[in-house]
Coordinates of C-alpha atoms in Angstrom, one line a residue:
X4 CA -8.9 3.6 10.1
X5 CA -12.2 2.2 8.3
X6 CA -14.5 2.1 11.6
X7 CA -15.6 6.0 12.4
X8 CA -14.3 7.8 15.1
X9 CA -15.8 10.7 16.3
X10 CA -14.0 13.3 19.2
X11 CA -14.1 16.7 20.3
X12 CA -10.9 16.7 21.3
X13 CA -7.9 15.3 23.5
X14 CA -6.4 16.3 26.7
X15 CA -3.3 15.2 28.6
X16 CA -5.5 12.3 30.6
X17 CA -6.7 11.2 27.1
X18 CA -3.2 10.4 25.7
X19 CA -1.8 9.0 29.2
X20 CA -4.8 6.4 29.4
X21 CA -4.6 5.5 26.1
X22 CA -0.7 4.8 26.2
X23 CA -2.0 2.8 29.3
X24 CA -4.3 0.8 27.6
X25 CA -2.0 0.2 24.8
X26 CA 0.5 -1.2 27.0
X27 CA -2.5 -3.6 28.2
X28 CA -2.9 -4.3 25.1
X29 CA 0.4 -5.3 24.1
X30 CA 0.5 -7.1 27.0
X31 CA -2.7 -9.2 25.9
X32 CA -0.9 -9.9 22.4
X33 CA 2.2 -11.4 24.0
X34 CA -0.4 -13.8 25.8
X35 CA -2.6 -14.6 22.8
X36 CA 1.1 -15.9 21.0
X37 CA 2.3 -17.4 23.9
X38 CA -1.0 -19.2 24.8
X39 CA -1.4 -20.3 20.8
X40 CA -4.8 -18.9 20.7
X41 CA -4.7 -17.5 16.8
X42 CA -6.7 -18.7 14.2
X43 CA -5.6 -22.1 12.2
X44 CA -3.3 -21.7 9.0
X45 CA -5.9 -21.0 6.1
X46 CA -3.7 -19.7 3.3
X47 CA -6.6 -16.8 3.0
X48 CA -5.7 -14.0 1.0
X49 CA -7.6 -9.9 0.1
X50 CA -7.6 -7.3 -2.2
X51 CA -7.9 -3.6 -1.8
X52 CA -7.9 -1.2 -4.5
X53 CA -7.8 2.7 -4.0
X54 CA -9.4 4.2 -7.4
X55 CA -9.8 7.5 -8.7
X56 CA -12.9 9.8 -10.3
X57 CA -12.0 11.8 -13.3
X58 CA -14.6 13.5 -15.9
X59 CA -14.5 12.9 -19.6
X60 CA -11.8 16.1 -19.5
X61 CA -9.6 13.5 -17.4
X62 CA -9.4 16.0 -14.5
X63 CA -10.8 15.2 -11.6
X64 CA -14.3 15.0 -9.9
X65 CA -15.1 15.8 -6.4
X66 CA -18.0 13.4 -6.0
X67 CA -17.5 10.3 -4.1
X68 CA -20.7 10.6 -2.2
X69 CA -23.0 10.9 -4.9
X70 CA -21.3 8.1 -6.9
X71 CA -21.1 6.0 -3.7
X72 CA -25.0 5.9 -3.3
X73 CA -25.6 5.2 -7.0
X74 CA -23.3 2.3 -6.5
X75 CA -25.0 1.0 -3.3
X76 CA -23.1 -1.8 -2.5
X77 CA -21.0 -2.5 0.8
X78 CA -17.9 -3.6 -0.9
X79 CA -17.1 0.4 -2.0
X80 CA -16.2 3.0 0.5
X81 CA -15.0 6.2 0.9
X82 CA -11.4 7.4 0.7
X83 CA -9.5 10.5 2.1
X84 CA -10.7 12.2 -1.1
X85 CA -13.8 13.4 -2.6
X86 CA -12.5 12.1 -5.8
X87 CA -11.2 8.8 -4.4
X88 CA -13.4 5.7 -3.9
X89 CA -12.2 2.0 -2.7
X90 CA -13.0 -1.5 -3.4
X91 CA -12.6 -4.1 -1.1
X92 CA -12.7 -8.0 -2.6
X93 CA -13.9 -10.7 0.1
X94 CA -11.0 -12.7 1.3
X95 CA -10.0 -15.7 -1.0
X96 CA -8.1 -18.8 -0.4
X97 CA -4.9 -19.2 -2.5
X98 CA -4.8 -22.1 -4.7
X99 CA -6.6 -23.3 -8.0
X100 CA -8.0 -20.6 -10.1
X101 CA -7.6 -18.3 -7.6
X102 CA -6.6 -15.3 -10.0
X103 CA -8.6 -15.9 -12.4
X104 CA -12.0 -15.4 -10.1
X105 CA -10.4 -12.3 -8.7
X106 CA -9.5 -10.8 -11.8
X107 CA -13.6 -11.8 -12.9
X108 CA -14.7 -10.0 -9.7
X109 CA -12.2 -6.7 -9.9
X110 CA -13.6 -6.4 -13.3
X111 CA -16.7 -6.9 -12.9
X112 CA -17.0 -4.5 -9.5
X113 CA -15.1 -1.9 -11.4
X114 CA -17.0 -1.9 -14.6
X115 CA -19.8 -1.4 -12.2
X116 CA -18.8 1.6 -10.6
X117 CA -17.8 3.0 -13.2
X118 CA -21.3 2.7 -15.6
X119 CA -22.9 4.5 -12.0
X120 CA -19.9 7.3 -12.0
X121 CA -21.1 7.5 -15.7
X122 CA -25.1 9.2 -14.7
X123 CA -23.1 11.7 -12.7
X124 CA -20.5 12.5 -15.9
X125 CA -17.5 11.0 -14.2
X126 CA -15.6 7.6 -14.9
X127 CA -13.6 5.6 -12.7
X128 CA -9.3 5.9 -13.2
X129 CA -7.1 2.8 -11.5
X130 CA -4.0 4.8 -11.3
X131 CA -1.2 5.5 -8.8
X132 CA -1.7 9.5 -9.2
X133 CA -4.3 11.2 -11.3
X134 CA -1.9 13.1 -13.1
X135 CA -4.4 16.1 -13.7
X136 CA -4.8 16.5 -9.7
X137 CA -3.6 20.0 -8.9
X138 CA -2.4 21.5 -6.1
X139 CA -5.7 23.7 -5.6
X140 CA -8.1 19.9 -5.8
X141 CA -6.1 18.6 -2.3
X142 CA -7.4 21.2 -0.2
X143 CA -9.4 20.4 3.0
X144 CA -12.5 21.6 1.6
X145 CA -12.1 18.2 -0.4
X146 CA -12.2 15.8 2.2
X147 CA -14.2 13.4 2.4
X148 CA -17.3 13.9 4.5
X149 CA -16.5 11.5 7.2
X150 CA -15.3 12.3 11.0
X151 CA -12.7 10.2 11.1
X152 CA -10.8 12.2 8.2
X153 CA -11.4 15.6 9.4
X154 CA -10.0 14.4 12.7
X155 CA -7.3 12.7 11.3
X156 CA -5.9 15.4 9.8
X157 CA -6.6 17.7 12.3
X158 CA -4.1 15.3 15.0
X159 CA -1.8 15.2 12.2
X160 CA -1.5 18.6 11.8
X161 CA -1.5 19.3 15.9
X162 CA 1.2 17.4 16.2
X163 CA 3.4 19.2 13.4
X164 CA 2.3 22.6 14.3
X165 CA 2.8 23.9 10.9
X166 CA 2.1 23.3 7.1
X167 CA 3.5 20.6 5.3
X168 CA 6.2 21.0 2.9
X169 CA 6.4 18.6 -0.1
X170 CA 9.8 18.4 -1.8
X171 CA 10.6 16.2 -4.4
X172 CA 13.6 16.0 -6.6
X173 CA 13.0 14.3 -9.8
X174 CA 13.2 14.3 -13.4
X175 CA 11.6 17.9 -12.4
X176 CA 11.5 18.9 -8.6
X177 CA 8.2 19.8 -7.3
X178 CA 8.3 22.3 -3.8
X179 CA 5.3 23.4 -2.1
X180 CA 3.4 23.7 1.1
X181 CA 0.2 22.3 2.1
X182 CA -2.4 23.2 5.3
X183 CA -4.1 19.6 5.3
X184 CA -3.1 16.0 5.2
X185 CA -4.9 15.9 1.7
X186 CA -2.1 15.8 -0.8
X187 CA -2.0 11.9 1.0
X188 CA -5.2 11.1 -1.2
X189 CA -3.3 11.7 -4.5
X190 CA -1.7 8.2 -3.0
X191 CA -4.0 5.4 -4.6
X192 CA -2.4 2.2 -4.2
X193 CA -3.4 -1.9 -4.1
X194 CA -3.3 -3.5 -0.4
X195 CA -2.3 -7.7 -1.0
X196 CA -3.6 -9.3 2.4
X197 CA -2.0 -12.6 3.6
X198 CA -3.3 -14.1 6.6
X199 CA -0.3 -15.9 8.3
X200 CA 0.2 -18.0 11.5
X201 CA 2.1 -16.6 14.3
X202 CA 5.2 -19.2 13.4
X203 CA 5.4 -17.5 10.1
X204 CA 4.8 -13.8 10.6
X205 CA 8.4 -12.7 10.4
X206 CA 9.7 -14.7 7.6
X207 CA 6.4 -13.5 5.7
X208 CA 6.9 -9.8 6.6
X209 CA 10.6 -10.2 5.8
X210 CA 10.1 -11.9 2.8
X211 CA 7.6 -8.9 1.9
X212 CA 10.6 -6.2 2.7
X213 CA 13.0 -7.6 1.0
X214 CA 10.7 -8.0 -2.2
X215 CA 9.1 -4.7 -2.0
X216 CA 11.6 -2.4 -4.0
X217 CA 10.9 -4.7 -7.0
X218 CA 7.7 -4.6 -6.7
X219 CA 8.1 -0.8 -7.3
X220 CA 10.2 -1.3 -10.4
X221 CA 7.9 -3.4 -11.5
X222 CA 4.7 -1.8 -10.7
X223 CA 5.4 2.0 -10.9
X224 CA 2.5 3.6 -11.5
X225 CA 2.9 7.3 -10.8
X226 CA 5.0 9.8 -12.3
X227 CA 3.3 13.0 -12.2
X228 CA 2.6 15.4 -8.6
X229 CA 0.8 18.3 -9.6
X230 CA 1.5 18.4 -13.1
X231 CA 5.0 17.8 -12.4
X232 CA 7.8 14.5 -13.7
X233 CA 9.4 13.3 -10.3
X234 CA 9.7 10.0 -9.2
X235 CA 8.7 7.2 -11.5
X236 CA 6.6 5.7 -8.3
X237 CA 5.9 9.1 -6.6
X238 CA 3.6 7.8 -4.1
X239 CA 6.1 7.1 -1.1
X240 CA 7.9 10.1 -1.3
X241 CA 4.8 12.1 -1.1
X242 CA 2.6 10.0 1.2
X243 CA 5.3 10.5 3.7
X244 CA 5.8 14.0 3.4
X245 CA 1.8 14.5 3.7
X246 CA 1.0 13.0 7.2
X247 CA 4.8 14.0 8.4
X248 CA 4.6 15.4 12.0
X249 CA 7.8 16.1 12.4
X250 CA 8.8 19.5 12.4
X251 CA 12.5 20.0 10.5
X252 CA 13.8 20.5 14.3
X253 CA 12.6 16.7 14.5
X254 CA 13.6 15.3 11.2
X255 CA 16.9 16.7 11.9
X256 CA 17.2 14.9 15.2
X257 CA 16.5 11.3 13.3
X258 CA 12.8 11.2 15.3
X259 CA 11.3 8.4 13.0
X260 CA 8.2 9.2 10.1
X261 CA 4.8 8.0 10.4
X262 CA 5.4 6.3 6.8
X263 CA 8.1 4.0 7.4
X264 CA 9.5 1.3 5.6
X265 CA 11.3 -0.5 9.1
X266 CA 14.7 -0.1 10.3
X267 CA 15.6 -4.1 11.1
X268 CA 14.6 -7.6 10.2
X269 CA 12.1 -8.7 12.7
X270 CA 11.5 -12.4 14.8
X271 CA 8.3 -11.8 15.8
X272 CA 4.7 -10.0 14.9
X273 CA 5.0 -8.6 18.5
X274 CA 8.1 -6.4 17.5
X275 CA 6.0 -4.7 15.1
X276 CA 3.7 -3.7 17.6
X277 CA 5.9 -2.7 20.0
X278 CA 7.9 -0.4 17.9
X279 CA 4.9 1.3 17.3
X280 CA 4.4 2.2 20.4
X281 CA 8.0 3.0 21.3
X282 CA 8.4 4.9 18.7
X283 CA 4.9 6.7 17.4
X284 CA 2.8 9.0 20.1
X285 CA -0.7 8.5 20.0
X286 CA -2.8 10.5 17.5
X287 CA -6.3 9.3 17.7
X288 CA -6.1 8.4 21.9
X289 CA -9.7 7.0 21.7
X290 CA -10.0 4.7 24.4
X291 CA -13.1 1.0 24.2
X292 CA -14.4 0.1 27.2
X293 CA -12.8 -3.7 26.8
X294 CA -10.2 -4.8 29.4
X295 CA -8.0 -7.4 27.2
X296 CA -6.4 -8.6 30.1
X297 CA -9.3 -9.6 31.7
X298 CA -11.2 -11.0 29.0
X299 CA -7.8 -13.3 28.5
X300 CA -8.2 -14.4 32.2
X301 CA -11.9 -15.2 31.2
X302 CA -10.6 -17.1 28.9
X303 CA -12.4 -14.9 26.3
X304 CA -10.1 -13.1 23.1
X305 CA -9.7 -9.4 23.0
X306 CA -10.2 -7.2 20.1
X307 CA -7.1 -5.3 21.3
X308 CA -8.9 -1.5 19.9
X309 CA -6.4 0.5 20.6
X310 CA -3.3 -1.7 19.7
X311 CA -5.3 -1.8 16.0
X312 CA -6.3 1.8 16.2
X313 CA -3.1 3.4 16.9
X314 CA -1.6 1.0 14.3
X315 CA -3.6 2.1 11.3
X316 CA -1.7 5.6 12.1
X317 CA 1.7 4.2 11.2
X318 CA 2.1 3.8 7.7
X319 CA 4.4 0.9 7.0
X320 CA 4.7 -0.5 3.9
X321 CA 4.3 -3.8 5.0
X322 CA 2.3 -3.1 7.9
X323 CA 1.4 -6.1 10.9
X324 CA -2.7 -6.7 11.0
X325 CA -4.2 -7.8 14.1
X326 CA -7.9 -9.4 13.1
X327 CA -10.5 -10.6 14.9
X328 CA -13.6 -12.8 13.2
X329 CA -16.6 -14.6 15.2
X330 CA -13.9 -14.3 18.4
X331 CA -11.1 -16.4 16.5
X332 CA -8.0 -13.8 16.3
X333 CA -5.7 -13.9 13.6
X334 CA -2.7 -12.1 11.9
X335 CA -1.9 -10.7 8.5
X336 CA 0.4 -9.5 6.6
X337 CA -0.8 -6.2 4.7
X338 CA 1.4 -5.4 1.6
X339 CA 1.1 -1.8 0.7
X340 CA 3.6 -1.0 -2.1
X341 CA 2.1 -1.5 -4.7
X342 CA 0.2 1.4 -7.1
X343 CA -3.5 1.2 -8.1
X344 CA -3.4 -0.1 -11.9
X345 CA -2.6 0.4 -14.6
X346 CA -5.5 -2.4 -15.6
X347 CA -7.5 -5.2 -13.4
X348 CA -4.5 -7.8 -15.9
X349 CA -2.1 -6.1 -14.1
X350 CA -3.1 -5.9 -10.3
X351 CA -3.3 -9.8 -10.6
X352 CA -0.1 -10.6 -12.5
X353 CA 1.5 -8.0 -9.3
X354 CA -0.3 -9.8 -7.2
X355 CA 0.4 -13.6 -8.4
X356 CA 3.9 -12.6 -9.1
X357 CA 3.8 -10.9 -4.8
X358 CA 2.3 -13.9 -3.2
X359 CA 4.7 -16.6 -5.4
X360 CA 7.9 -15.2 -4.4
X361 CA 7.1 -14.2 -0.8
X362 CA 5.6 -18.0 -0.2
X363 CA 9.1 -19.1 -1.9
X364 CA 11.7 -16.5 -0.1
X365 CA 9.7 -17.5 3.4
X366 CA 9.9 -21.0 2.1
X367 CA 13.4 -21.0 1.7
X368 CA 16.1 -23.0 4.5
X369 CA 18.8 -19.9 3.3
X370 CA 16.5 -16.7 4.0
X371 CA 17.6 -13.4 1.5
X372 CA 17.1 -11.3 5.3
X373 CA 20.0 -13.5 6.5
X374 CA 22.1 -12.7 3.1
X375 CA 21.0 -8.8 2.8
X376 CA 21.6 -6.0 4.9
X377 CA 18.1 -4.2 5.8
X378 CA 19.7 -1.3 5.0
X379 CA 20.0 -2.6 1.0
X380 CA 16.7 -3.4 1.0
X381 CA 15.4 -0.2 2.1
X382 CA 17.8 1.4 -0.6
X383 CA 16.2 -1.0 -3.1
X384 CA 13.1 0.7 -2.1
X385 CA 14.3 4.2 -2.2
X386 CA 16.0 3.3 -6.0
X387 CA 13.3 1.9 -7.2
X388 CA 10.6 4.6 -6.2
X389 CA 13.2 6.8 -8.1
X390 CA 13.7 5.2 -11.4
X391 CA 10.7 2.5 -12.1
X392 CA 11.6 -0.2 -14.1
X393 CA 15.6 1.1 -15.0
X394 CA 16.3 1.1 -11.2
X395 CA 19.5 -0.8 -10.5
X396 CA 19.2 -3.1 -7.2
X397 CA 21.4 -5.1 -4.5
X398 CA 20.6 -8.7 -4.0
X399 CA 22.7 -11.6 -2.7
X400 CA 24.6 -13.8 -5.8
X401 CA 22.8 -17.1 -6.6
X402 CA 24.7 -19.7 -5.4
X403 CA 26.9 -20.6 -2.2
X404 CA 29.6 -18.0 -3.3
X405 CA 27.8 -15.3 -1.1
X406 CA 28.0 -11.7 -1.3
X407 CA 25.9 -8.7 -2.8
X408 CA 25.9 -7.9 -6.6
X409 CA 24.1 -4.8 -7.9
X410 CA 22.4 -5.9 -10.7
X411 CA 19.2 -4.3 -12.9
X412 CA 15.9 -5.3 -11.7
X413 CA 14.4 -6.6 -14.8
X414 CA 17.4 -8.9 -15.3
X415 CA 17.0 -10.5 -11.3
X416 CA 12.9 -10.6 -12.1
X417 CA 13.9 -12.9 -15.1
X418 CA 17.0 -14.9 -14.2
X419 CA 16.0 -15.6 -10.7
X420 CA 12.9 -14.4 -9.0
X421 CA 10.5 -15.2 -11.9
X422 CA 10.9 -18.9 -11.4
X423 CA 11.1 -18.7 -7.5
X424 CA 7.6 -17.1 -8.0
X425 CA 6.7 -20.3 -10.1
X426 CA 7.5 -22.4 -6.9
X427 CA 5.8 -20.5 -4.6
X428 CA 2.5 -20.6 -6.6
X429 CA 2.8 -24.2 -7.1
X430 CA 3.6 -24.8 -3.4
X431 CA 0.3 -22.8 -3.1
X432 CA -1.5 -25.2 -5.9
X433 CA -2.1 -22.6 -8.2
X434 CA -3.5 -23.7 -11.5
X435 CA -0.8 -23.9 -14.0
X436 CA -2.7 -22.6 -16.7
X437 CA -3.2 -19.0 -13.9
X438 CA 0.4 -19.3 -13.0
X439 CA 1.5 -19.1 -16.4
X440 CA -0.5 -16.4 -17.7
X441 CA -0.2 -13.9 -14.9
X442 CA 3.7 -14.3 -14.6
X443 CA 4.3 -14.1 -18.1
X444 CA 2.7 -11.0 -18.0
X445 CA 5.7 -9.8 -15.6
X446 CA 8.0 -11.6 -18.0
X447 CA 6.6 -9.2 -20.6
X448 CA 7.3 -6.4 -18.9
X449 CA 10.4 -6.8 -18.3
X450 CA 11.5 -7.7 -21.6
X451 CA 9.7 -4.6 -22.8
X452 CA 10.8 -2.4 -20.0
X453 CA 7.3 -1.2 -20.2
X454 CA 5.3 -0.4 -17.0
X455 CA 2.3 2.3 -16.2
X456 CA 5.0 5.0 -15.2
X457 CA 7.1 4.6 -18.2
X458 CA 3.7 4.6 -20.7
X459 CA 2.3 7.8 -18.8
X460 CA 6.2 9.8 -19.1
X461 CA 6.5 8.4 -23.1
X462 CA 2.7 10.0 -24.0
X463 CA 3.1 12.6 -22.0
X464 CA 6.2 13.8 -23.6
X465 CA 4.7 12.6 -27.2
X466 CA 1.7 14.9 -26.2
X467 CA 3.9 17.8 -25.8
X468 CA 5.8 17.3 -28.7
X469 CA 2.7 17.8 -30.6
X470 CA 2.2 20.8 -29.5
X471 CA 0.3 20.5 -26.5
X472 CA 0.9 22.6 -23.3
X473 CA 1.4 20.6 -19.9
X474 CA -2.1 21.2 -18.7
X475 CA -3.7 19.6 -22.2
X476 CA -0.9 17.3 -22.3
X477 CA -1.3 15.9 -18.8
X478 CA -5.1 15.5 -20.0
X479 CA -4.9 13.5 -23.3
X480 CA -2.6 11.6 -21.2
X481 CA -5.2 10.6 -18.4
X482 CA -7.9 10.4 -21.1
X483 CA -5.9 8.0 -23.4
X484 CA -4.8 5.6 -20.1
X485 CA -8.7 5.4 -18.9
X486 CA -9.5 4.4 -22.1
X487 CA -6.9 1.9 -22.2
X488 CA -7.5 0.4 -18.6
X489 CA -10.9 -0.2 -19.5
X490 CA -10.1 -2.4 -22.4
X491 CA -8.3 -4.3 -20.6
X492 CA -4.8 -5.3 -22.4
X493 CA -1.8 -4.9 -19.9
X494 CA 0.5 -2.3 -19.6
X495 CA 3.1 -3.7 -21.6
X496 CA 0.9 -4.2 -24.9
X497 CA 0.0 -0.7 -24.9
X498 CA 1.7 2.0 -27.4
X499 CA 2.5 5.0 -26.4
X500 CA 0.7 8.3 -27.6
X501 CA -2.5 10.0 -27.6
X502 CA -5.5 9.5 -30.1

């Protein structure tokens, strides 16, 4: 969804020629594996960071154009927001000091922004939720000015036929309706590219499912929806209930979301594709001139536009990435679990800790999809969005013994994962000196039981206690984590409470 799309609107024709050309492009995918045309294994790897604009109040500023052109540089976008901004880090190659030079270049690009936010009296907040957004800030008059948004959400929208209804049960339960797909811009999260050979997409991708409820305990980063305590990682819940086009006649009938986390293991990148379009109509039928069928017989490489367009409108959490540079395809893996923040320390230790234990887990001759039921995983998920770092997990028992244990995720990062994460960065030659630092900062946290979503619900609640109501509570809160994130220490170091 980053190139701009620009229509008037879609007929009948539209979406029968562009399931046609999707099947044609399929079709040209299935060649490009089978003929071994992708690029070479390079172990690259990219970072994407979703951010936030909030005032020295801590509530939110509508001004991502104006802080865009005082930033002038290529590697910041736009977002669904007005108030949301993203960073996009050149791909890297995994191995050395690899983490290190991102960290150096997250900070640096961030402390940037945020000085040019600064002239227009706002700051720059690296969070899973703003947690002063309101209800009356995700309205469509706060879109970002950009086509493809407004058309987005005007498909999304078509294709439900009525408003939104956002229902979450949590510590509190938050119910309301919404007219737009905005509420989905509360959702700021960190993307973690891998770009994988064909021969290892699915063990990559299953390796990234099966991890991807502990990256949620681990990572939680957004308790708060509208001024309201749900979920300790609210994001999923409320991402899917935001671009849901399924009517409750629909969701009744077991007619699958646009945000998805998968419903089987999979053998190949092509099932991925081809599930999507099974399963997902069309909402942006925009058809490119390109033939890939032809160009294939020319021997020439597709860009396959409408197999990638109609794929960045199913939300996966791990979603399949079809790329094409200087007419070399490739394929990547695109984790999307993860929350923005709480500091730059923190994105890399997920990040380290993400790219270890999926390199080990694919790595690995007894595969943890061949020893856990999909369905566990995607409980994991589910648990872990709920509770944060207390959630309670399934994984397979060590050892030949077999079998499922339900065990707390802090005690399977330490015992087990932690160390298979070790592996995997040193299969990757990761510097020991990065390697250590980064995964002992997920050791820390899980000896402290500290992450972002437990800090924001402890000051929050100390706010109140000192006599604060919500709105000013929910305030000091966001003021005292910018502050915070901009110095630097991680999460875990961080006491709770406001100034």
């Amino acid at each position: 969804m980053g190139e701009k799309v620009v229509a008037d609107g879609f007929g009948p024709s539209d979406r029968q020629d562009y399931r046609r050309k999707l099947r044609r492009c399929l079709a040209g995918l299935a060649r490009l594996l089978a003929e071994k045309r992708f690029d070479r294994p390079r172990n690259l790897m990219g970072v994407e960071i979703e951010l936030n604009l909030a005032g020295p109040d801590g509530l939110p500023r509508m001004l991502n154009g104006p802080v865009l052109e005082k930033i002038a540089s290529s590697d910041f976008q736009t977002e669904l927001g007005m108030f949301n901004l993203e960073v996009n880090i050149a791909p890297h190659q995994l191995g050395g000091r690899v983490f290190d030079r991102l960290a150096e270049e997250i900070g640096t690009g961030i402390g940037y922004a945020d000085r040019k936010a600064a002239e227009l009296d706002a700051g720059v907040v690296m969070i899973g939720i703003l947690p002063t957004l309101t209800q009356d800030d995700l309205v469509p008059g706060n879109l970002s000015a950009a086509d493809r948004y407004t058309l987005l959400n005007d498909q999304i929208l078509a294709a439900r036929g009525e408003d939104f209804t956002l229902d979450i049960h949590g510590v509190e339960r938050l119910l309301c309706t919404s007219e737009s797909i905005v509420p989905e811009a509360a959702c700021t999260s960190v993307q973690l590219h891998l770009q994988v050979t064909p021969a290892r997409f699915a063990s990559v991708w299953n390796a990234a499912q099966a991890v991807s409820g502990i990256q949620i305990a681990l990572g939680a980063n957004a308790p708060f929806v509208f001024g309201r305590e749900v979920w300790r990682e609210s994001r999923p819940p409320l991402f899917q209930q935001a671009t849901d086009t399924r009517p409750p006649e629909l969701q009744a009938q077991g007619v699958r979301p646009r945000t998805w986390f998968g419903e089987r293991w999979v053998d190949s990148v092509y099932d991925l594709f081809e599930e999507n379009l099974r399963y997902f109509p069309a909402l942006l039928p925009l058809c490119d001139e390109e033939d890939p069928l032809l160009l294939l017989d020319r021997g020439e490489v597709p860009r396959l536009h409408e197999l990638v367009l109609h794929n960045g409108t199913v939300y996966r959490w791990n979603r399949p990435v079809y790329g094409w540079v200087d007419g070399v395809p490739h394929l990547r893996v695109e984790n999307r679990v993860l929350p923005a923040g709480p500091t730059v320390t923190d994105v890399i230790a997920n990040a380290a800790f993400y790219y270890g234990l999926v390199r080990s887990l694919a790595d690995d001759p007894r595969p943890v999809w061949k020893r856990l039921a999909f369905e566990d995983a995607e409980a994991n998920f589910d648990t872990a969005c709920r509770h944060g770092i207390e959630a309670e997990v399934r994984w397979p028992r060590a050892g030949r013994a077999g079998g499922v244990t339900t065990l707390p995720a802090v005690r399977l990062v330490l015992d087990e994962l932690l160390p298979l994460a070790s592996a995997g960065l040193d299969a990757w030659h990761i510097e020991p000196a990065d390697r250590d630092f980064y995964l002992g900062v997920i050791e820390q946290r899980c000896l402290r039981r500290v992450n972002g979503a437990s800090w924001q619900a402890d000051t929050f609640h100390l706010a109140l206690d000192s006599g604060l109501d919500r709105a000013a509570a929910l305030a000091a809160t966001t003021r005292r984590y910018r502050t915070l994130m901009h110095e630097g220490e991680p999460v875990h170091t961080w006491p709770p409470g406001i100034d």
